[in-house]
PDB file of C-alpha atoms in Angstrom:
ATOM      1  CA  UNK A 226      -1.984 -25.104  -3.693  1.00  0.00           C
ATOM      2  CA  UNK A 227      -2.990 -23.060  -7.092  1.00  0.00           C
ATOM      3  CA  UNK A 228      -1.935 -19.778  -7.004  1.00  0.00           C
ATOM      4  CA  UNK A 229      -5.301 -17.550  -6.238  1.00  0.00           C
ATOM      5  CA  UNK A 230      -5.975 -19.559  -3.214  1.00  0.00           C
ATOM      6  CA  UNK A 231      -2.070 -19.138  -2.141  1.00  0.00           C
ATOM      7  CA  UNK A 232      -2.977 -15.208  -2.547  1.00  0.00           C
ATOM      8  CA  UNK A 233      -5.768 -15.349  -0.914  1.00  0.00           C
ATOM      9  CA  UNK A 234      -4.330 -16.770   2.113  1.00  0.00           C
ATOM     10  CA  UNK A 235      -1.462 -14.486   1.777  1.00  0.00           C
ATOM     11  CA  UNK A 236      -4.064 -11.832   2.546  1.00  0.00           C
ATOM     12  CA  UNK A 237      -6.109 -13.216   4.812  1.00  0.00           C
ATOM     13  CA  UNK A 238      -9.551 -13.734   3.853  1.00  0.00           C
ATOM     14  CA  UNK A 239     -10.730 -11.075   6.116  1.00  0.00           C
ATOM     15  CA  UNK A 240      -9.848  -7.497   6.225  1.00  0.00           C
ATOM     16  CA  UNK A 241     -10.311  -5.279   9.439  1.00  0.00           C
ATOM     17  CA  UNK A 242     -13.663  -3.004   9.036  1.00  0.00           C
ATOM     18  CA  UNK A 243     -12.882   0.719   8.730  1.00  0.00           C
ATOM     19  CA  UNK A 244     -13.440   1.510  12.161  1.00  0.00           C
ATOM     20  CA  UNK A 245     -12.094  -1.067  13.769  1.00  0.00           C
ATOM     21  CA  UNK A 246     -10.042   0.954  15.945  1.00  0.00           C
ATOM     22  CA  UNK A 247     -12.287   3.043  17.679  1.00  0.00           C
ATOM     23  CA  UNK A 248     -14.334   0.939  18.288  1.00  0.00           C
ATOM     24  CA  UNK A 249     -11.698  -1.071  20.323  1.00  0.00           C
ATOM     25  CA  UNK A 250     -10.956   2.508  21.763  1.00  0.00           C
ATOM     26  CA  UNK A 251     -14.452   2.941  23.030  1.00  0.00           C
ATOM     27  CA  UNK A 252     -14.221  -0.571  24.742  1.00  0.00           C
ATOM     28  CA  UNK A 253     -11.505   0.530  26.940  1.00  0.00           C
ATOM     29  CA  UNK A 254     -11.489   0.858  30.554  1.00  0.00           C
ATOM     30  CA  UNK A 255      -8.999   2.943  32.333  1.00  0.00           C
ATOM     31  CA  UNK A 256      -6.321   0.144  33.347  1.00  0.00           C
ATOM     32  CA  UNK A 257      -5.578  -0.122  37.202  1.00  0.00           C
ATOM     33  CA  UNK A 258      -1.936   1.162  37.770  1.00  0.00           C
ATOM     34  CA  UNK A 259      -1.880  -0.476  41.034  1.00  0.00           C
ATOM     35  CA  UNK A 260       1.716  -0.987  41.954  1.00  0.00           C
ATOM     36  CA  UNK A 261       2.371  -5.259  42.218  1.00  0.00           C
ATOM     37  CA  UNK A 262       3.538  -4.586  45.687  1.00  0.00           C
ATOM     38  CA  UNK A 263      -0.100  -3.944  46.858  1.00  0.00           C
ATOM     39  CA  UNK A 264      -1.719  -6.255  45.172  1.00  0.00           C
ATOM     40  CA  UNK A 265       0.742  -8.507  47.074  1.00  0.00           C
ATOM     41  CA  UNK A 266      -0.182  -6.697  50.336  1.00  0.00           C
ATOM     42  CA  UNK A 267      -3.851  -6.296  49.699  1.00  0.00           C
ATOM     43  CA  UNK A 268      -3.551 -10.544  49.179  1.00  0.00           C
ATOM     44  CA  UNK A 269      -1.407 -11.090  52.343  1.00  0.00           C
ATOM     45  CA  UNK A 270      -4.022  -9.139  54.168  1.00  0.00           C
ATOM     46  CA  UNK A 271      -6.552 -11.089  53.209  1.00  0.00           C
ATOM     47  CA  UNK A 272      -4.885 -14.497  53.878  1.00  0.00           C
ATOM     48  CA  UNK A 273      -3.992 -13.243  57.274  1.00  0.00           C
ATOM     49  CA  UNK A 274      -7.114 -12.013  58.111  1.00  0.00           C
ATOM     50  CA  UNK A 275      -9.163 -15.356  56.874  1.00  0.00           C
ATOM     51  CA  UNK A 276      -6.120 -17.421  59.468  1.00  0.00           C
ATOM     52  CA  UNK A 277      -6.854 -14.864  62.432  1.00  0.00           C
ATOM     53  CA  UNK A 278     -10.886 -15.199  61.625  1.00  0.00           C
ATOM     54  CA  UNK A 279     -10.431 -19.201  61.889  1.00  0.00           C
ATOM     55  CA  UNK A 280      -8.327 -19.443  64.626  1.00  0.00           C
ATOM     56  CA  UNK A 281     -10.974 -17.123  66.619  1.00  0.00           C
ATOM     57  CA  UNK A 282     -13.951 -19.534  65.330  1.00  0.00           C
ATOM     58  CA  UNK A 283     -11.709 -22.669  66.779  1.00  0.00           C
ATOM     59  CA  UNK A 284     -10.978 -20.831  70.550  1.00  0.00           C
ATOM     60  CA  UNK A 285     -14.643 -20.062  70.905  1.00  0.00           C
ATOM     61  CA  UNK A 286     -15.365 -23.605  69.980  1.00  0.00           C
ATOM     62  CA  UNK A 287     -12.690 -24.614  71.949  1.00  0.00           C
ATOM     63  CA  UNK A 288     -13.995 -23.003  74.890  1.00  0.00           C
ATOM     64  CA  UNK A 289     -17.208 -23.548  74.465  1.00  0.00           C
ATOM     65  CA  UNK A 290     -16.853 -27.860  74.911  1.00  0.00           C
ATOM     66  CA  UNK A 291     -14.463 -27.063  77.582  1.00  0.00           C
ATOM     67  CA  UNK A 292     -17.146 -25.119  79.200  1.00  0.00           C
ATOM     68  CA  UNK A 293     -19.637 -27.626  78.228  1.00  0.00           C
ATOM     69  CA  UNK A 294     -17.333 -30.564  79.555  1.00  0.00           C
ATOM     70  CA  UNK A 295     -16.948 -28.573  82.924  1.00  0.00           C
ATOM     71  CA  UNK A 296     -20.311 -29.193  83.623  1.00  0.00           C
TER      72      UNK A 296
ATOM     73  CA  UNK B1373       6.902  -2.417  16.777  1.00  0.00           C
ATOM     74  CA  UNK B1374       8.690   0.337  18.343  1.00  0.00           C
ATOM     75  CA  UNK B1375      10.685   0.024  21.866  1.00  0.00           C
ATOM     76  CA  UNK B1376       9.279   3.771  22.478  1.00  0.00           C
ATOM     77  CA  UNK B1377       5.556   2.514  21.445  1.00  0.00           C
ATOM     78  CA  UNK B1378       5.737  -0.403  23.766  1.00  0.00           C
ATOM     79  CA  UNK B1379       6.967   1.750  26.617  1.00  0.00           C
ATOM     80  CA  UNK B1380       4.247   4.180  26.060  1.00  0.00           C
ATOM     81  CA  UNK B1381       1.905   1.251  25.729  1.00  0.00           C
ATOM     82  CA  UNK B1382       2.935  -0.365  29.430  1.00  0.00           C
ATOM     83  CA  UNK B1383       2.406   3.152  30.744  1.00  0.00           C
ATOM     84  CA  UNK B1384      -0.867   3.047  29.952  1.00  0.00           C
ATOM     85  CA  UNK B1385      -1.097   5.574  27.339  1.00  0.00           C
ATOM     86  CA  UNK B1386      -4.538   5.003  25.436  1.00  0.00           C
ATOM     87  CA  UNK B1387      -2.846   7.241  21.484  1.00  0.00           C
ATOM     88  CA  UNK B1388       0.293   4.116  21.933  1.00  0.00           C
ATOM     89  CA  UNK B1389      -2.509   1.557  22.300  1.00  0.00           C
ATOM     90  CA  UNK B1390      -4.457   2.968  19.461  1.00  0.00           C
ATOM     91  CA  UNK B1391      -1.232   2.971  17.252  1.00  0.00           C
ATOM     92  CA  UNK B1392      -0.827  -0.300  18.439  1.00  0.00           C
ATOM     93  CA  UNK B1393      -4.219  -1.663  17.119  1.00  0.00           C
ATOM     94  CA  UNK B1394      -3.886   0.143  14.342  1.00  0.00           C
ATOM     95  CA  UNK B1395      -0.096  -1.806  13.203  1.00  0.00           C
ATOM     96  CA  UNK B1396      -1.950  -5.371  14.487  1.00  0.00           C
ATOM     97  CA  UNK B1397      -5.762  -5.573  13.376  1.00  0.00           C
ATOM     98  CA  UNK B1398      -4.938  -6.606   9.899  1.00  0.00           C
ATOM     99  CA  UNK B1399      -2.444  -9.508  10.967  1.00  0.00           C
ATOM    100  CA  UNK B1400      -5.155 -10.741  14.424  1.00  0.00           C
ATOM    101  CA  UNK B1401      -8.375 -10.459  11.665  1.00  0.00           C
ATOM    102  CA  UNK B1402      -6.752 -12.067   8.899  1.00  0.00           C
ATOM    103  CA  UNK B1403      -5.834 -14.975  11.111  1.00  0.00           C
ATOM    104  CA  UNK B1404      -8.962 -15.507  12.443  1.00  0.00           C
ATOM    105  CA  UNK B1405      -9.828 -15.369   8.530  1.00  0.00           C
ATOM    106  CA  UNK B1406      -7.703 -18.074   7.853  1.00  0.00           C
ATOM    107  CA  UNK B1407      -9.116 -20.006  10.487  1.00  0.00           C
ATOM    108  CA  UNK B1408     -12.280 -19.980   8.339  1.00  0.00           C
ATOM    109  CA  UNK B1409     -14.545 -17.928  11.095  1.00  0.00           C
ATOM    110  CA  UNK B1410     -16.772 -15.471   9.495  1.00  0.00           C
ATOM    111  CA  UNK B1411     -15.861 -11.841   9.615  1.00  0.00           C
ATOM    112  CA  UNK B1412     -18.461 -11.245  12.275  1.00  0.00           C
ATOM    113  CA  UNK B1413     -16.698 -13.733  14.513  1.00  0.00           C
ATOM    114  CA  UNK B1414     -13.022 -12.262  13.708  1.00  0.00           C
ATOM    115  CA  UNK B1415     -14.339  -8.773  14.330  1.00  0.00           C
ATOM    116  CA  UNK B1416     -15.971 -10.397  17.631  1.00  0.00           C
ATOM    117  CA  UNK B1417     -12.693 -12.155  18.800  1.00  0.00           C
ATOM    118  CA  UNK B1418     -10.385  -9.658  18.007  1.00  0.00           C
ATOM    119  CA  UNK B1419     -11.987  -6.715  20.044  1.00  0.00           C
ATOM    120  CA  UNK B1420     -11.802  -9.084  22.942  1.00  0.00           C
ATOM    121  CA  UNK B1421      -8.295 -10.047  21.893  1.00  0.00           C
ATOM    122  CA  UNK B1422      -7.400  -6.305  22.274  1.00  0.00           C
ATOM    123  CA  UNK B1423      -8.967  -5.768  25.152  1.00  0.00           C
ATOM    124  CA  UNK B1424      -7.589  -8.279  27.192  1.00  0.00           C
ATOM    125  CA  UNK B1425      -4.046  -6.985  25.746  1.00  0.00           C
ATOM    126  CA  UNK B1426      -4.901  -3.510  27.085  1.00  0.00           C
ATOM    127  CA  UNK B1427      -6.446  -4.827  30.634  1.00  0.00           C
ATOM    128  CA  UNK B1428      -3.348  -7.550  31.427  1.00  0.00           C
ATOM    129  CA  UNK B1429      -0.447  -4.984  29.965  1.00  0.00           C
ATOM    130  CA  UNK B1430       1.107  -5.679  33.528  1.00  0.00           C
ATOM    131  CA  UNK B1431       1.228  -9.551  32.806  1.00  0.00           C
ATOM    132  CA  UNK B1432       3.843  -8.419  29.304  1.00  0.00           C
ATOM    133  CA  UNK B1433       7.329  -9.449  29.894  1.00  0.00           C
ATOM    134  CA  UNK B1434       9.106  -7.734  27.006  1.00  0.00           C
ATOM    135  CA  UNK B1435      12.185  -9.936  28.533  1.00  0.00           C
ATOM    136  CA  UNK B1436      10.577 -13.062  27.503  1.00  0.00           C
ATOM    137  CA  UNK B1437       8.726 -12.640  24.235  1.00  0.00           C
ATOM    138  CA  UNK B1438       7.984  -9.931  21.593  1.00  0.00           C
ATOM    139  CA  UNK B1439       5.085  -8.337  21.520  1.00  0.00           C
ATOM    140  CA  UNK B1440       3.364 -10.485  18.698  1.00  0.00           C
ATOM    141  CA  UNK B1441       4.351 -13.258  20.178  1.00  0.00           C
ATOM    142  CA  UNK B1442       2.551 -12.471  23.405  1.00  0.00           C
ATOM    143  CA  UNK B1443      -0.289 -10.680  21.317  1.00  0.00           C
ATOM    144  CA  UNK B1444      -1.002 -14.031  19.149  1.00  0.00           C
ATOM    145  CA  UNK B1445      -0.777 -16.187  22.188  1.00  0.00           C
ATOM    146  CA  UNK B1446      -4.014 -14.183  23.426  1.00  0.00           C
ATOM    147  CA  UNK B1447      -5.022 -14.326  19.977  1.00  0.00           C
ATOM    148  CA  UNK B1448      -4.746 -18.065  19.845  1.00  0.00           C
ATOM    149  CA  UNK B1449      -5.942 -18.921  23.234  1.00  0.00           C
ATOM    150  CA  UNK B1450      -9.569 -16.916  22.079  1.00  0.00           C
ATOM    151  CA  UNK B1451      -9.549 -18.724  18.852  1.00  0.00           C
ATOM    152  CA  UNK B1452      -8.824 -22.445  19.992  1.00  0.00           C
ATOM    153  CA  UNK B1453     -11.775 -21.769  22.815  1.00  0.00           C
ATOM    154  CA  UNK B1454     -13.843 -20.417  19.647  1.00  0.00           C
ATOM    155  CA  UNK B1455     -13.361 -23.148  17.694  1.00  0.00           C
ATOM    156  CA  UNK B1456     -13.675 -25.877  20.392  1.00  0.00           C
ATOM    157  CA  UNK B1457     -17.169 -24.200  21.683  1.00  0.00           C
ATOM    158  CA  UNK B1458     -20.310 -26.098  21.131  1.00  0.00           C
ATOM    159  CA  UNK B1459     -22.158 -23.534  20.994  1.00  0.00           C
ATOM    160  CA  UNK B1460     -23.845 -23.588  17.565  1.00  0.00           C
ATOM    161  CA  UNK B1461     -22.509 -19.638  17.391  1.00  0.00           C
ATOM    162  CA  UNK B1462     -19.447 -21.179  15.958  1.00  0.00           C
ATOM    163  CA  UNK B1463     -20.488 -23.810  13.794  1.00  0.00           C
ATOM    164  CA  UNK B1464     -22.600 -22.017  11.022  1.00  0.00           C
ATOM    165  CA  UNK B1465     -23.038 -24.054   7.917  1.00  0.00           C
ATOM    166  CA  UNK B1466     -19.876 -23.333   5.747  1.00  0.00           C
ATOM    167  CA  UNK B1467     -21.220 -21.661   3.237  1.00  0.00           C
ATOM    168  CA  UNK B1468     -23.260 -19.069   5.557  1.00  0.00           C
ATOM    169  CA  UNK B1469     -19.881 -17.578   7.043  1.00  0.00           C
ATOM    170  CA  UNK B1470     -20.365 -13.684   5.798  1.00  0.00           C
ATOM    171  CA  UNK B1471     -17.676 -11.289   5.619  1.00  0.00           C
ATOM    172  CA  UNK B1472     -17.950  -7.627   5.097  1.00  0.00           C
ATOM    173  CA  UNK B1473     -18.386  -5.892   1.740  1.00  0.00           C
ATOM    174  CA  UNK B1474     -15.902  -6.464  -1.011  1.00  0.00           C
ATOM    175  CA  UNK B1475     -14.359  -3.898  -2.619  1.00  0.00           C
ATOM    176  CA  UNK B1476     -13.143  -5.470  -5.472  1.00  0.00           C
ATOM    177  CA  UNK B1477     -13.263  -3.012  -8.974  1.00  0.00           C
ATOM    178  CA  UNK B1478     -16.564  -4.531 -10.413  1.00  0.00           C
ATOM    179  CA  UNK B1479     -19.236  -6.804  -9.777  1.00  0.00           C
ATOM    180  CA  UNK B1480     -17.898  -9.736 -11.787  1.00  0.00           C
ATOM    181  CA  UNK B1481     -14.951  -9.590  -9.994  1.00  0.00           C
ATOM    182  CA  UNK B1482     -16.221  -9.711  -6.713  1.00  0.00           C
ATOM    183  CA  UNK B1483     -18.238 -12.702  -7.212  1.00  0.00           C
ATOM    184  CA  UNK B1484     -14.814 -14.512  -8.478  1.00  0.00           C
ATOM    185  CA  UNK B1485     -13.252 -13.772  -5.540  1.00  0.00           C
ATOM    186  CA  UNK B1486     -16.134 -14.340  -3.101  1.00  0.00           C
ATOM    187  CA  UNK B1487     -16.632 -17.844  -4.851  1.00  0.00           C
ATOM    188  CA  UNK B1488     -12.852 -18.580  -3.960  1.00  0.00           C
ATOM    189  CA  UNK B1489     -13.029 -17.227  -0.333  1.00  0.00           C
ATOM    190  CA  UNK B1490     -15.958 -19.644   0.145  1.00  0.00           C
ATOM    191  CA  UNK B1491     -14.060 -22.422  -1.378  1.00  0.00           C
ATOM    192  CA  UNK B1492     -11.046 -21.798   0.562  1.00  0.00           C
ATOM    193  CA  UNK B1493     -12.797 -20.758   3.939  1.00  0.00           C
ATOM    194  CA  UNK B1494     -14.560 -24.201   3.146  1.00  0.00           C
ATOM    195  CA  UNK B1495     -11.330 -26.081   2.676  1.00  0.00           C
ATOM    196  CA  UNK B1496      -9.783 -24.918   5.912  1.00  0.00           C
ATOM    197  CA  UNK B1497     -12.392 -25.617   7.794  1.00  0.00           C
ATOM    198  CA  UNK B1498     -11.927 -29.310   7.106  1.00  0.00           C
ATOM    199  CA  UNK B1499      -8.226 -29.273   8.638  1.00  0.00           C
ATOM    200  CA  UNK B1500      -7.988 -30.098  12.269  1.00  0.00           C
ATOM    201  CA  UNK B1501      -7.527 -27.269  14.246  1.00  0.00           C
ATOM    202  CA  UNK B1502      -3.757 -27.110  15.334  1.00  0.00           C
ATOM    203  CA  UNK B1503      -2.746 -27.674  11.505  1.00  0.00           C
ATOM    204  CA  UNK B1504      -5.065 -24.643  10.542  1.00  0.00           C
ATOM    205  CA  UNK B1505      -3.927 -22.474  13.533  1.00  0.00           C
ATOM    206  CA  UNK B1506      -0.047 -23.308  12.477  1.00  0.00           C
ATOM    207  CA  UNK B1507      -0.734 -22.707   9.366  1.00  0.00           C
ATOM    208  CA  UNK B1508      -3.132 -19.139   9.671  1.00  0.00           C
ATOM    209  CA  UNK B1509       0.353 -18.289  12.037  1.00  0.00           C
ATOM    210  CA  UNK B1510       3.157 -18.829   9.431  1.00  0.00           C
ATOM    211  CA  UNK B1511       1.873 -15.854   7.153  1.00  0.00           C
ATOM    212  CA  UNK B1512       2.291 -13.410   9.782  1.00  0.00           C
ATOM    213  CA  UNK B1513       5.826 -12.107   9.036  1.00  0.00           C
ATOM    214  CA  UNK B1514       6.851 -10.921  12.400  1.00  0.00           C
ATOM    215  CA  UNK B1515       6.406 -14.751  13.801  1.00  0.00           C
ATOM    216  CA  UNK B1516       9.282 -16.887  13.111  1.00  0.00           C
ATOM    217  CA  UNK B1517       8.843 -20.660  14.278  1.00  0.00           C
ATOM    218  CA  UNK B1518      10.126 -19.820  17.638  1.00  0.00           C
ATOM    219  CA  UNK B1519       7.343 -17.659  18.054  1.00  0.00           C
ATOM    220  CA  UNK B1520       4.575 -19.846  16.508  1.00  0.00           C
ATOM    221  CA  UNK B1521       6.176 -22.805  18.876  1.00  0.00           C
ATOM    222  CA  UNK B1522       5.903 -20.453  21.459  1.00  0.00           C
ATOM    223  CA  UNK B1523       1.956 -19.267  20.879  1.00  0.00           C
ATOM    224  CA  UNK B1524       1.198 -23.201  19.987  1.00  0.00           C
ATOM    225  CA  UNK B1525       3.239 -24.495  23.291  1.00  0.00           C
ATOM    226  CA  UNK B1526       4.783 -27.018  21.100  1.00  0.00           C
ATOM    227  CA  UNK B1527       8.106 -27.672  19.776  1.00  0.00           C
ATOM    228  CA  UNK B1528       9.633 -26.135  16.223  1.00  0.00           C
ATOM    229  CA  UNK B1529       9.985 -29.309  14.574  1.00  0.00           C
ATOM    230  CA  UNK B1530       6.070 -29.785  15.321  1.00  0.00           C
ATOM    231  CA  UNK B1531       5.794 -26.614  14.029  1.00  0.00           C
ATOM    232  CA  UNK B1532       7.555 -27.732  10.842  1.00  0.00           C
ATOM    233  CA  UNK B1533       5.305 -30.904  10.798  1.00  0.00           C
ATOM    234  CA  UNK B1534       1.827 -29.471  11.345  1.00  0.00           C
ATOM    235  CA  UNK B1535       2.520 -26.892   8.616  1.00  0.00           C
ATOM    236  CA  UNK B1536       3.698 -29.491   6.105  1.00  0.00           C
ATOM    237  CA  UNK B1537       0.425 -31.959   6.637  1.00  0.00           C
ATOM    238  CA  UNK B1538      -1.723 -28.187   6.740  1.00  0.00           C
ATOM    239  CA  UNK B1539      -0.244 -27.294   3.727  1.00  0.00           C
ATOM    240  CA  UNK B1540      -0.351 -30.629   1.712  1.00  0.00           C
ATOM    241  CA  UNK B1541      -3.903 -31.633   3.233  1.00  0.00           C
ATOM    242  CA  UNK B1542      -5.311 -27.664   1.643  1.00  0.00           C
ATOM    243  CA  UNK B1543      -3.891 -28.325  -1.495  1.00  0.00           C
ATOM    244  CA  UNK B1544      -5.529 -31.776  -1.581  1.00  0.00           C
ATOM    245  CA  UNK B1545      -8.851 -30.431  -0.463  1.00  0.00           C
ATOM    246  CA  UNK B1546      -8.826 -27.551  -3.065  1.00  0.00           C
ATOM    247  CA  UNK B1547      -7.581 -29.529  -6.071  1.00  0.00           C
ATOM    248  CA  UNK B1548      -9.985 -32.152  -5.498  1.00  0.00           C
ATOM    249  CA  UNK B1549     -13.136 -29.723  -4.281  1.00  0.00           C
ATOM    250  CA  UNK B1550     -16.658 -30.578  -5.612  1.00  0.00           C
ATOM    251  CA  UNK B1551     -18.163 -27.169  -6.202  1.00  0.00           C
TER     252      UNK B1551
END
């Protein structure tokens, strides 16, 4: 490679603009300090709760053809 | 990069995150430079690189890698998506890619060197994309090949190889350029 290309590699090409910075700043959100023990929780609760919702779906079905067989 | 600066950074403390920005915008744009994107797109890419640093802190094992090393894997992951996106965003003609204003002592000068970014952006843009990315990688002094095997999830000695054919494919493309 000839050397003013090699340079310009070396730097980059690109530099950042000025006010690159704060305008990265103003982007931010405030970051959710939620401890990883609740996210597990909050996830396990919502597992559990879709298996309990199912299983109640299935018994009323359930009972509903054996009430339907009855007859 | 500071053990103190990190710590402050996990804790969510938005003056360490600035700081941090501040020590790692010239290293993210000028690899997205030497990708051959347009400054627009760096500027683009890199605010979203940050970002996602500052949103997924949680996800940073400083156990496991160094901060640049889990920086540029963000970094990379945005850029290979760019790259590989249809979308006509990211394929302007070569010579349209703008960048922002020189400023280079006088206006001679700053043609000369805007000439030679073209030619070079131009050139890289003809290397296949894990070659360029290896190669925009290697100039970043606090990556070692480790790291860049790391970012690239391949091994070093494909590190050493895609570097050798980047760097032996640019030189053939620049010394035998049609202007």
């Amino acid at each position: 490679m000839t050397d003013p290309f090699d340079e310009l590699l070396e730097r980059g090409l690109l530099d950042p603009p000025a006010d690159f910075v704060a305008r990265v700043m103003l982007r931010l959100e405030p970051r959710r300090t939620e401890p990883r023990w609740r996210s597990w929780a909050r996830y396990s609760a919502l597992v559990g709760g879709a298996l309990f919702g199912s299983a109640q779906l299935l018994t009323f079905a359930l009972a509903a053809w054996t009430a339907g067989a009855a007859f | 990069m500071h053990d103190q600066l990190i710590s402050r950074f996990l804790c969510g403390e938005r003056a360490a995150f600035a700081e941090l920005v501040e020590h790692y915008q010239r290293p993210v744009i000028a690899y997205f430079g030497r990708l051959g994107l347009s400054a627009a797109e760096a500027d683009e890419l890199a605010q979203e690189a940050f970002i996602r640093v500052w949103t997924n802190a949680d996800r940073f094992d400083p156990g496991r890698a160094s901060l640049a090393t889990w920086l540029f894997s963000i970094v990379h992951h945005l850029a290979v998506n760019a790259l590989n996106r249809a979308d006509r965003r990211y394929c302007l003609p070569l010579d349209a890619a703008g960048e922002a204003i020189d400023d280079s002592p006088g206006p001679e000068v700053a043609t000369q060197l805007a000439e030679r970014k073209r030619i070079l952006r131009n050139a890289l843009r003809q290397l296949p994309t894990v070659d360029r990315s290896v190669l925009a990688l290697s100039y970043f002094r606090e990556l070692d090949l480790a790291a860049i095997a790391r970012i690239e999830g391949c091994s070093e000695a494909a590190v050493k190889q895609r570097l050798y054919r980047a760097r032996i494919a640019l030189r053939r493309l620049l010394e035998n350029r049609h202007d």
